[in-house]
PDB file of C-alpha atoms in Angstrom:
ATOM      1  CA  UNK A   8    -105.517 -24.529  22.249  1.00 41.00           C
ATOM      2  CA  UNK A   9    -105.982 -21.472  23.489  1.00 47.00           C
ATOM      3  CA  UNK A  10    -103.081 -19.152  23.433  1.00 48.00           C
ATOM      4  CA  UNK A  11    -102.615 -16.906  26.522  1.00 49.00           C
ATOM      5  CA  UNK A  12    -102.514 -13.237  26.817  1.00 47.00           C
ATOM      6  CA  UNK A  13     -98.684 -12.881  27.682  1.00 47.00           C
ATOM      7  CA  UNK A  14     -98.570 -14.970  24.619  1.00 46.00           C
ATOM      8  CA  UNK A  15    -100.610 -12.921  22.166  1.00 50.00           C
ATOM      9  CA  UNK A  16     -98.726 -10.120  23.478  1.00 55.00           C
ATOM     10  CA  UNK A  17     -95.230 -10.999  23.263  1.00 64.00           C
ATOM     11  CA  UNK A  18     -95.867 -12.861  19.362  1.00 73.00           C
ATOM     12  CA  UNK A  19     -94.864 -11.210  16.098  1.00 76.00           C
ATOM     13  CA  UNK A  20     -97.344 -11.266  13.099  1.00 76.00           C
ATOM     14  CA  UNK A  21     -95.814 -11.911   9.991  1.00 74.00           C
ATOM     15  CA  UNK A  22     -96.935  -8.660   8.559  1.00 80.00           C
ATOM     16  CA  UNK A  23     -94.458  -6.726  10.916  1.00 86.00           C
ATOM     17  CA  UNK A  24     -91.463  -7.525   9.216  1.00 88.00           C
ATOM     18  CA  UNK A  25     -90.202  -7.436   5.855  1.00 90.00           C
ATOM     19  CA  UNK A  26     -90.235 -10.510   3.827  1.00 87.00           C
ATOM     20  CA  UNK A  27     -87.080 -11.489   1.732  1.00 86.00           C
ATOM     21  CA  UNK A  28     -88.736 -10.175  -1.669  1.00 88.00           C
ATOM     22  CA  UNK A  29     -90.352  -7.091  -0.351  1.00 91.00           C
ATOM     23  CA  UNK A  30     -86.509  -6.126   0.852  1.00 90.00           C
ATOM     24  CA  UNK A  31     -85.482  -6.776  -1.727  1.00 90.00           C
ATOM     25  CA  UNK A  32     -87.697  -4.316  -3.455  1.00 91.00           C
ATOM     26  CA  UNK A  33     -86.521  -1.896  -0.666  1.00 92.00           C
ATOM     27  CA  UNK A  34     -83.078  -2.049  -1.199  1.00 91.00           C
ATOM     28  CA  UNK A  35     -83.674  -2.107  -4.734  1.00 90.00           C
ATOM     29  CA  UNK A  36     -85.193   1.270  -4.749  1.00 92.00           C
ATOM     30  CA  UNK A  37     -82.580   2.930  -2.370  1.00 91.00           C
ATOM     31  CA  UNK A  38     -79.763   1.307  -4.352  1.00 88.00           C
ATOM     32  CA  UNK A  39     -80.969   2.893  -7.493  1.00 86.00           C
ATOM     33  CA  UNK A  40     -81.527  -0.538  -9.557  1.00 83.00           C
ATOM     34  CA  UNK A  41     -85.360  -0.077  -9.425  1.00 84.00           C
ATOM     35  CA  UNK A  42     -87.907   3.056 -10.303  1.00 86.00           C
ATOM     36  CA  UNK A  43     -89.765   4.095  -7.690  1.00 88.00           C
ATOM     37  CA  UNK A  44     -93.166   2.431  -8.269  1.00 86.00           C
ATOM     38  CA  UNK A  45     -95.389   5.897  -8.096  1.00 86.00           C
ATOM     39  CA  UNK A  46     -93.116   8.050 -10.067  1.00 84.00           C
ATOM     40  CA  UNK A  47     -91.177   5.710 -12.396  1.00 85.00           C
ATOM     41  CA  UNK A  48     -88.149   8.134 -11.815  1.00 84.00           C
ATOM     42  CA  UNK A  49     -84.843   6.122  -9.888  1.00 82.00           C
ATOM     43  CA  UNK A  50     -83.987   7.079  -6.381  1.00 84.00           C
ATOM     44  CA  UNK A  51     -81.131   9.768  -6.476  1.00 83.00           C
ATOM     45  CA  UNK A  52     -78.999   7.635  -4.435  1.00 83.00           C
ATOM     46  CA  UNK A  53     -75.988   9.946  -5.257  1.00 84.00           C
ATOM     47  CA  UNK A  54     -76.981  12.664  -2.684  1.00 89.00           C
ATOM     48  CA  UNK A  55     -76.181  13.382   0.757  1.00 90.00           C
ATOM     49  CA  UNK A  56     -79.737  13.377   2.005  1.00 91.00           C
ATOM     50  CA  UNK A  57     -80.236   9.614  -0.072  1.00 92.00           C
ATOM     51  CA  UNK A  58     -77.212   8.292   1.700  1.00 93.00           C
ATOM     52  CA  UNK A  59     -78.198   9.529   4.918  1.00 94.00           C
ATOM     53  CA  UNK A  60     -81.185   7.515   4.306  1.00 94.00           C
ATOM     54  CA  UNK A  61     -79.957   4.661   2.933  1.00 93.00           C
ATOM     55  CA  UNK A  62     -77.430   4.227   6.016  1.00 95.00           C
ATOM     56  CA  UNK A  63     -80.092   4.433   8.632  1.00 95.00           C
ATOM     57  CA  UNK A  64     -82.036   1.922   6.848  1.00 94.00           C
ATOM     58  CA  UNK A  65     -79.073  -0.196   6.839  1.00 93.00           C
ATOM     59  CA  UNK A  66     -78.262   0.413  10.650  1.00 95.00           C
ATOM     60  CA  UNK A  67     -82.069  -0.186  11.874  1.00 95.00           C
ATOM     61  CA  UNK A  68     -81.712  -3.398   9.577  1.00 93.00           C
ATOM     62  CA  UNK A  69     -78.137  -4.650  10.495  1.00 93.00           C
ATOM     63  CA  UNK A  70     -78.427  -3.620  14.498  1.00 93.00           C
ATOM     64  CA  UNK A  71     -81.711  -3.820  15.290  1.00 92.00           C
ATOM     65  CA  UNK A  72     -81.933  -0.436  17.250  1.00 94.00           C
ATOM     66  CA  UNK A  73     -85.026   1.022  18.508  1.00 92.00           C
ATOM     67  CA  UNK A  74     -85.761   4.530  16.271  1.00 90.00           C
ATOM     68  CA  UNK A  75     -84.957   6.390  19.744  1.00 88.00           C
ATOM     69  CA  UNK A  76     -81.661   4.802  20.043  1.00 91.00           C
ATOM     70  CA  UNK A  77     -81.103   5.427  16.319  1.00 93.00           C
ATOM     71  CA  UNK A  78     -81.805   9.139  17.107  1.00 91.00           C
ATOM     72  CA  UNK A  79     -79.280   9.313  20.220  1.00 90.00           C
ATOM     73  CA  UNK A  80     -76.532   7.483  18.672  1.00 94.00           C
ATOM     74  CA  UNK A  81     -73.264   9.407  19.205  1.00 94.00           C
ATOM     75  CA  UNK A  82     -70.337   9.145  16.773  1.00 95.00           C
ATOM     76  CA  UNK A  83     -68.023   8.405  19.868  1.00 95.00           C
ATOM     77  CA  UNK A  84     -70.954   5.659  19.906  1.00 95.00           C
ATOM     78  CA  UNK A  85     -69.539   4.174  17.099  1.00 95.00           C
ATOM     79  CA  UNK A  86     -66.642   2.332  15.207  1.00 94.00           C
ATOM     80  CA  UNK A  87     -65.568   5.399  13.716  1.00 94.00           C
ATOM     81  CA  UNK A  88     -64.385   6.505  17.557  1.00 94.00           C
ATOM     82  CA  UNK A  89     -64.468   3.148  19.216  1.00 93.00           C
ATOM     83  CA  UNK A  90     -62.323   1.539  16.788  1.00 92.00           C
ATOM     84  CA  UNK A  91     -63.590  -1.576  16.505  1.00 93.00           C
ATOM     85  CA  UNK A  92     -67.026  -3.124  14.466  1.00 93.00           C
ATOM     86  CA  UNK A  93     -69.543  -2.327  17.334  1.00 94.00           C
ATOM     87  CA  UNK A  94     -72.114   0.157  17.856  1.00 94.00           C
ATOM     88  CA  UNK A  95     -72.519   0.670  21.502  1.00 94.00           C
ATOM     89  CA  UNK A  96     -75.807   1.813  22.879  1.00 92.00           C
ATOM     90  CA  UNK A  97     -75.565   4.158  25.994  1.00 87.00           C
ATOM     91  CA  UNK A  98     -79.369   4.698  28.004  1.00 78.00           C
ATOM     92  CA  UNK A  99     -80.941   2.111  25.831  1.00 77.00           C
ATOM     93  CA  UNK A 100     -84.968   1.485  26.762  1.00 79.00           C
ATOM     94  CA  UNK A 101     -84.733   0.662  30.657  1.00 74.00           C
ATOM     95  CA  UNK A 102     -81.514   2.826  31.035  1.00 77.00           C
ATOM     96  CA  UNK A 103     -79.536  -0.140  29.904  1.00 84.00           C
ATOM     97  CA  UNK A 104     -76.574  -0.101  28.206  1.00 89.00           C
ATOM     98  CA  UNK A 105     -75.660  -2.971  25.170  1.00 92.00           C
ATOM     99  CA  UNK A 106     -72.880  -3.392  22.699  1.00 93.00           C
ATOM    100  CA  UNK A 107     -73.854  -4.927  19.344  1.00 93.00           C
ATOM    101  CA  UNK A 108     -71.739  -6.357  16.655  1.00 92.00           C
ATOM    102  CA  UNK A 109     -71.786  -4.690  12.904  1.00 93.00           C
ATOM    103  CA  UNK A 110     -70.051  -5.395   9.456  1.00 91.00           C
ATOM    104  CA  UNK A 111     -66.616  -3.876   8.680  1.00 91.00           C
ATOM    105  CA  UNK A 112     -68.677  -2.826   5.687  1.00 92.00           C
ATOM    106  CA  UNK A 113     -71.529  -1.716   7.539  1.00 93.00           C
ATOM    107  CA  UNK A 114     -68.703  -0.006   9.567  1.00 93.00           C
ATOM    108  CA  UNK A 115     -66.759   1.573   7.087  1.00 94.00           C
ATOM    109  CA  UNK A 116     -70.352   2.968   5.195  1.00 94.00           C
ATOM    110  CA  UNK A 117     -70.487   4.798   8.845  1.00 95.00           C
ATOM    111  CA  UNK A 118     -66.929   6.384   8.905  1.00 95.00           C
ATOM    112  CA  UNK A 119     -67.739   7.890   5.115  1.00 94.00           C
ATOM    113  CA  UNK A 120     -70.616   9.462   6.325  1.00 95.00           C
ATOM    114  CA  UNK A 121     -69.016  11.161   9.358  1.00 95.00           C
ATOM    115  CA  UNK A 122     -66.596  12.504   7.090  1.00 94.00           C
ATOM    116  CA  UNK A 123     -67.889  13.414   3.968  1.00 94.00           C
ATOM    117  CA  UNK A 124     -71.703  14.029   4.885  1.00 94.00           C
ATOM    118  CA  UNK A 125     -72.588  15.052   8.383  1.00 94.00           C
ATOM    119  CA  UNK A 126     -70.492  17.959   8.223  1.00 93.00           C
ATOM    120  CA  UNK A 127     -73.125  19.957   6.396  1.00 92.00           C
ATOM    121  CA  UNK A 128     -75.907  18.700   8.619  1.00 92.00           C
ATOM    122  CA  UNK A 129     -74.752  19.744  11.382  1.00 92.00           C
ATOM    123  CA  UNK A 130     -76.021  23.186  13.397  1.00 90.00           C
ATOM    124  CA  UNK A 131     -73.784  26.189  12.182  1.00 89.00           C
ATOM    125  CA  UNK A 132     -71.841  26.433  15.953  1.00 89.00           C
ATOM    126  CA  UNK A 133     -71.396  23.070  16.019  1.00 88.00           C
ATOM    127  CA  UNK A 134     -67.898  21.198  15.567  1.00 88.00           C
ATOM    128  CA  UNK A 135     -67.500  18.157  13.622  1.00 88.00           C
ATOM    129  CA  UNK A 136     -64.810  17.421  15.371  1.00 87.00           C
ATOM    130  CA  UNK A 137     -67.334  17.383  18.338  1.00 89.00           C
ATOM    131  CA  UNK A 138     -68.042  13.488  18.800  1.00 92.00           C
ATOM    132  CA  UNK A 139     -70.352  13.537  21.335  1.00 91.00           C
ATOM    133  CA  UNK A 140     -73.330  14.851  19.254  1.00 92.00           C
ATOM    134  CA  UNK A 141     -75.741  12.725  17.456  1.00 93.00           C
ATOM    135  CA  UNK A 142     -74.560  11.251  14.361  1.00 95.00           C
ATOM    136  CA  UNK A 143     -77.725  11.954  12.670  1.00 94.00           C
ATOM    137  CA  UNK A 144     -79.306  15.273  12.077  1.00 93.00           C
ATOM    138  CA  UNK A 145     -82.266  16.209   9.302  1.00 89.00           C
ATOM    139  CA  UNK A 146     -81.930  18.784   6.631  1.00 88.00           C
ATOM    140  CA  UNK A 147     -82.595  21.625   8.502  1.00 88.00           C
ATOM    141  CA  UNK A 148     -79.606  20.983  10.900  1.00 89.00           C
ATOM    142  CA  UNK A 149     -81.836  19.699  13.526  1.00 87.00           C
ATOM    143  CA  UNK A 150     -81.817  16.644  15.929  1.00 87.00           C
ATOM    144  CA  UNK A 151     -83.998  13.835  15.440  1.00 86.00           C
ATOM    145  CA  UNK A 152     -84.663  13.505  19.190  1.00 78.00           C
ATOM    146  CA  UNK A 153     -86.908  16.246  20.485  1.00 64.00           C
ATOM    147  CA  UNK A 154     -87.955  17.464  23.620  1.00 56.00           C
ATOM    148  CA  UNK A 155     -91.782  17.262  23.698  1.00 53.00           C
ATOM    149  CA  UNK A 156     -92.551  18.054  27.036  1.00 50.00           C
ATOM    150  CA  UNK A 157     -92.288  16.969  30.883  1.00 49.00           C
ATOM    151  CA  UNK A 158     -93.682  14.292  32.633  1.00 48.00           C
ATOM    152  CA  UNK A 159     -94.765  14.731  36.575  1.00 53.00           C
ATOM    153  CA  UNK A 160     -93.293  11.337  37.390  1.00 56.00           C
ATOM    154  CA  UNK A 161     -89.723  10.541  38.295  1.00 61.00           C
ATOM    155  CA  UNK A 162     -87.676   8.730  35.735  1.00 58.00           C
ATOM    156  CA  UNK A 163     -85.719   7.879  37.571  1.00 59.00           C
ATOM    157  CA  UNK A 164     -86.780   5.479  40.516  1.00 62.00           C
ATOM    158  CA  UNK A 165     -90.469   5.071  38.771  1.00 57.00           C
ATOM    159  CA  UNK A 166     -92.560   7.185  40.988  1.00 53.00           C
ATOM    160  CA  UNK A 167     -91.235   4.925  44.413  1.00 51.00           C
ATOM    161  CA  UNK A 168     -88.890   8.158  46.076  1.00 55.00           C
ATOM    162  CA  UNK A 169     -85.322   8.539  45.626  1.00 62.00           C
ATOM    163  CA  UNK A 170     -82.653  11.524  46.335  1.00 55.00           C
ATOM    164  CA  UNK A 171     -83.406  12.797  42.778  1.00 57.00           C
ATOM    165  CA  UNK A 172     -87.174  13.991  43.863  1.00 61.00           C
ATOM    166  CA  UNK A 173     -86.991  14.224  46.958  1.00 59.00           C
ATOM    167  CA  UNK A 174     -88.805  11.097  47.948  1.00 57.00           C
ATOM    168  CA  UNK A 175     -91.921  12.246  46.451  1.00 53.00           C
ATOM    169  CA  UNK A 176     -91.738   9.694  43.363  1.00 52.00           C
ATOM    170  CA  UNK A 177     -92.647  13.203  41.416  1.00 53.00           C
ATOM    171  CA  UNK A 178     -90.642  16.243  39.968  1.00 52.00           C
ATOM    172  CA  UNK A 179     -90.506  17.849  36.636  1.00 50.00           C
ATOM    173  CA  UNK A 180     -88.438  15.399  34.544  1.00 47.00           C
ATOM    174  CA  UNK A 181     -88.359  16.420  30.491  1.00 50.00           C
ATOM    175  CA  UNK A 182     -88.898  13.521  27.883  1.00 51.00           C
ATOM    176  CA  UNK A 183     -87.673  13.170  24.494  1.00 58.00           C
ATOM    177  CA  UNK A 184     -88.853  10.861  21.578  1.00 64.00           C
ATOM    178  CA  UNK A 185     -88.010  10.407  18.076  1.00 64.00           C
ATOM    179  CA  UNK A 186     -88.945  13.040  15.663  1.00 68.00           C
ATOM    180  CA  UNK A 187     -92.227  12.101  13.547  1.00 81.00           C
ATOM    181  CA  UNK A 188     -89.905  13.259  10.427  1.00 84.00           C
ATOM    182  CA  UNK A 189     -88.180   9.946  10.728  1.00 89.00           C
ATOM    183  CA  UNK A 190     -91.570   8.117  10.512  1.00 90.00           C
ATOM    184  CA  UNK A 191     -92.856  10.277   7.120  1.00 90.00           C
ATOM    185  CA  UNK A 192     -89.751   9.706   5.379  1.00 92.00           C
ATOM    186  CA  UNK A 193     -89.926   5.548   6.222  1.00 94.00           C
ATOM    187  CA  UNK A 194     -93.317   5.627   4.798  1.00 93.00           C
ATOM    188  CA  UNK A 195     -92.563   7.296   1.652  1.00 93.00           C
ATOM    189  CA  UNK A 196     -89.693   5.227   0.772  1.00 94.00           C
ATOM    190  CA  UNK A 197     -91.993   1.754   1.568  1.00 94.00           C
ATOM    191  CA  UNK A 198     -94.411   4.019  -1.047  1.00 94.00           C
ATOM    192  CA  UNK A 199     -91.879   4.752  -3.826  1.00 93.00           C
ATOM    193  CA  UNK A 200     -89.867   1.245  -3.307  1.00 93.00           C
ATOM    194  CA  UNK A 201     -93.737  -0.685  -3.998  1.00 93.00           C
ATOM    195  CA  UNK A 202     -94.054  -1.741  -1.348  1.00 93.00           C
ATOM    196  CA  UNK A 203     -98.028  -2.977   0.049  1.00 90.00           C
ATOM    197  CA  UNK A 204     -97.745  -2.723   3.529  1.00 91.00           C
ATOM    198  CA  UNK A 205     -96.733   0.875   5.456  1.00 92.00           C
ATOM    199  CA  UNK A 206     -93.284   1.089   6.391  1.00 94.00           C
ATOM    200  CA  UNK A 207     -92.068   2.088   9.606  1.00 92.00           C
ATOM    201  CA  UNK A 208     -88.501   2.082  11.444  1.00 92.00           C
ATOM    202  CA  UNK A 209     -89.434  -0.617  13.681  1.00 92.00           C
ATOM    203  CA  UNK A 210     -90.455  -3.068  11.448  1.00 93.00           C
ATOM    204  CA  UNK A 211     -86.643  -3.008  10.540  1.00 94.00           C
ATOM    205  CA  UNK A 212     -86.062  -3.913  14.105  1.00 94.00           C
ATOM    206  CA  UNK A 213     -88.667  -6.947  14.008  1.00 92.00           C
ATOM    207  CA  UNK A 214     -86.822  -7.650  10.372  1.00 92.00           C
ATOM    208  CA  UNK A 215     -83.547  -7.945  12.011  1.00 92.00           C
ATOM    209  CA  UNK A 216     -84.744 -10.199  15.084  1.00 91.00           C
ATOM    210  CA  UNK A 217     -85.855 -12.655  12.717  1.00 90.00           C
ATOM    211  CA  UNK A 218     -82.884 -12.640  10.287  1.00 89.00           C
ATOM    212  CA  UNK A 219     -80.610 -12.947  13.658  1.00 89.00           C
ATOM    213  CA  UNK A 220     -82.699 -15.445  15.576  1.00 88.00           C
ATOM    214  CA  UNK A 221     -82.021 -17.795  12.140  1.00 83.00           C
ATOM    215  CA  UNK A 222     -78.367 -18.012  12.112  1.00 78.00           C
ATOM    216  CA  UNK A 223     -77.552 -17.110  16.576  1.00 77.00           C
ATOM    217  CA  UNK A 224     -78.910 -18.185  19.724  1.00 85.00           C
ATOM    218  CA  UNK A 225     -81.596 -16.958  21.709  1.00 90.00           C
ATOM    219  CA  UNK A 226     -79.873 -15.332  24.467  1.00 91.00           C
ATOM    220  CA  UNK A 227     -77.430 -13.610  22.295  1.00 91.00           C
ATOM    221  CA  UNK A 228     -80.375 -12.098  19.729  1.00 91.00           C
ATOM    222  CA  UNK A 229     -81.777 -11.102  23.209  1.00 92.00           C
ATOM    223  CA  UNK A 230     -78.951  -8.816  24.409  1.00 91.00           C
ATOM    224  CA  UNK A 231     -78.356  -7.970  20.837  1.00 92.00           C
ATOM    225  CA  UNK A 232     -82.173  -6.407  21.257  1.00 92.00           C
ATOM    226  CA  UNK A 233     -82.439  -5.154  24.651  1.00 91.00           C
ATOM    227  CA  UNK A 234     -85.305  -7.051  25.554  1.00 90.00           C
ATOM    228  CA  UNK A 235     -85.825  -7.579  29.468  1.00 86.00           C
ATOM    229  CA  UNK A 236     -87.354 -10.591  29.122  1.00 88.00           C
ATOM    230  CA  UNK A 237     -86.615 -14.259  27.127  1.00 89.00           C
ATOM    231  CA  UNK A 238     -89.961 -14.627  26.487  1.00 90.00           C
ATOM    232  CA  UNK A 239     -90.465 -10.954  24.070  1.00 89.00           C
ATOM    233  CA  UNK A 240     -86.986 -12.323  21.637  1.00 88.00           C
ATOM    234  CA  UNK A 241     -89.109 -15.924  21.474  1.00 89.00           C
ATOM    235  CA  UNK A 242     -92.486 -14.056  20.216  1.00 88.00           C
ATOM    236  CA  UNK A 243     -90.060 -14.021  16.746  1.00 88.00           C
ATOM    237  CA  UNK A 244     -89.466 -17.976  16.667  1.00 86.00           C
ATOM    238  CA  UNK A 245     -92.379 -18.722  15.147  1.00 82.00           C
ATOM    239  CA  UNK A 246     -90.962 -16.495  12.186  1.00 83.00           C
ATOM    240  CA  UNK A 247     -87.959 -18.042  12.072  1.00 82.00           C
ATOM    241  CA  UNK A 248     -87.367 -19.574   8.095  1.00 70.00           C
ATOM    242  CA  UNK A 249     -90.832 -19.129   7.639  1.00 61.00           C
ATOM    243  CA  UNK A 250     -91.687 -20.062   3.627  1.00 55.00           C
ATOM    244  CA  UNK A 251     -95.067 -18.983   3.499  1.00 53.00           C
ATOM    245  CA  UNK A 252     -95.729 -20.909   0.080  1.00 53.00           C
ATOM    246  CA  UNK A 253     -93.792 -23.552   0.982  1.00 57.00           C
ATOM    247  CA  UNK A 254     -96.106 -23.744   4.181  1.00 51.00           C
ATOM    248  CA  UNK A 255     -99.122 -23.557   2.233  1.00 56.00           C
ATOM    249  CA  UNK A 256     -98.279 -26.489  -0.379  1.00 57.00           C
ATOM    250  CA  UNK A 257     -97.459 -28.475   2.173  1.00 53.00           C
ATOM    251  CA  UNK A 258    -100.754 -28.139   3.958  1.00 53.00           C
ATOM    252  CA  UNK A 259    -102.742 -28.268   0.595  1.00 54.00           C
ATOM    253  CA  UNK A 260    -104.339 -31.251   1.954  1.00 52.00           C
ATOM    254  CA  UNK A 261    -107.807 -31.193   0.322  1.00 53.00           C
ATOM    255  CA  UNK A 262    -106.434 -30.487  -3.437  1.00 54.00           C
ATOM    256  CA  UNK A 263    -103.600 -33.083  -3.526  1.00 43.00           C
ATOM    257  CA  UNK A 264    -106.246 -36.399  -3.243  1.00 45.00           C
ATOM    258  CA  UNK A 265    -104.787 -36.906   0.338  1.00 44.00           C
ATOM    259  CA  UNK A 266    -106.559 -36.158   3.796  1.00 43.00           C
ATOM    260  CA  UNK A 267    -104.508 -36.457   6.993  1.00 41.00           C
ATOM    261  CA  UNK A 268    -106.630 -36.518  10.164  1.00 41.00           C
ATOM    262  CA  UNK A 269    -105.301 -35.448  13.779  1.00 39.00           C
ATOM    263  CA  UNK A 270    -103.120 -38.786  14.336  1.00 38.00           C
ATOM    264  CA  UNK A 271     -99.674 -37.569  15.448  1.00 38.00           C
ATOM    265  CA  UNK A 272     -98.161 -40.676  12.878  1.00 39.00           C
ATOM    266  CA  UNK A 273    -100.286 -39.301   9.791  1.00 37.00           C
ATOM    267  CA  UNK A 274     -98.997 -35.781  10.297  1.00 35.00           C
ATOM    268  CA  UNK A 275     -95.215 -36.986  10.807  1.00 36.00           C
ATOM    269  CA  UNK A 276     -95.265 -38.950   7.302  1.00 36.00           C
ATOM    270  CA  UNK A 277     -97.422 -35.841   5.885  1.00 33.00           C
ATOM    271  CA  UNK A 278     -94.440 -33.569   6.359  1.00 29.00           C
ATOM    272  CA  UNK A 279     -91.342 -35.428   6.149  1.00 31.00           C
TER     273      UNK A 279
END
């Protein structure tokens, strides 16, 4: 059968998320229980930098945030102002806003590092007591988000005329992505942690849609994500409990002595 374009579009490949072994090498590494596999030395997991680290891999894993929305989350964004175990996320993709369930543990590893480690990460004028700044900044007291520009199109209504341009659908509008630090540092942990594929933020996100999609419904993973659309949260069903060498014993059907043809009856005793 021939699979559509929306189709191929909206499906997963299995190599874009992180199989249970190969996080567990991950977490090994950034836990210090493994050397890292091109040094041999263990991840100093002790220091503030590490533990910055090791909590945004744990929030991209547990929440499923886009690496944007990782880099303009606020600490009035989350439980440590809200008070309860959510992270909300204000101007997602879209301009939408979503609220998304985390551990008290995940919660409490947040709170610690508002207190004890952010302080000296933050710019030199600014409060810590200031709650509406990024909880997130890199070592050289910078933002992860960063202005890279403007774009001649209005954000705002899409290029269609509003009150914000002037009905022209065009006016100077800045735009801000995720720093490209964020992206180095994700592939040299996937380096020293072994593992064979390049790691990158999002394939924490894809990670988490799977894990979620296994023990929650549809819909919910969907609002969890921010996807617009039903169909982009099913392109990770297929993914779902996958056991890749499970799979592939079970469809071992020239080695095994038995051959099962295209009857629908041969293939329903072949895998119960």
């Amino acid at each position: 059968m021939k699979m559509s374009k929306a189709t191929r579009k909206t499906q997963i490949g299995y190599g874009k998320i992180l199989t249970p072994s190969e996080l567990g090498l991950l977490m090994g590494y950034l836990y210090g229980r493994r050397a890292s596999a091109l040094t041999g030395e263990p991840f100093d997991c002790q220091s503030p930098a590490a533990r910055r680290m090791t909590l945004i891999v744990q929030i991209l894993l547990n929440t499923g945030l886009r690496i944007g929305e990782l880099a303009r989350l606020r600490v009035r964004d989350t439980p440590v102002v809200i008070g309860e175990n959510v992270i909300e996320v204000y101007r997602g993709k879209y301009d939408r806003d979503r609220t998304i369930p985390v551990s008290g543990q995940l919660a409490g590893a947040i709170g610690r590092y508002v207190r004890r480690d952010r302080p000296g990460t933050l710019p030199r004028w600014a409060s810590p007591a200031d709650y509406s700044r990024p909880v997130f900044y890199s070592d050289r007291r910078r933002p992860y988000l960063q202005k890279v520009g403007v774009t001649m199109r209005c954000a705002k209504c899409g290029g269609g005329g509003c009150k914000r341009c002037g009905g022209r659908g065009r006016g100077r509008v800045q735009r801000r992505r995720a720093s490209t630090t964020l992206n180095r540092m994700f592939a040299a942990i996937g380096g020293h942690a072994g593992l064979a594929k390049r790691l990158h933020p999002h394939m924490l996100r894809h990670t988490f849609a799977v894990l979620a999609l296994g023990s929650d419904n549809i819909y919910q993973v969907m609002l969890w994500m921010g996807h617009s659309d039903m169909k982009i949260t099913a392109g990770y069903l297929h993914l779902v409990n996958r056991d890749v060498k499970a799979e592939g014993e079970r469809l071992n059907f020239c080695f095994n002595g038995r051959f099962v043809g295209t009857n629908a009856t041969n293939l329903q005793v072949m895998y119960t």
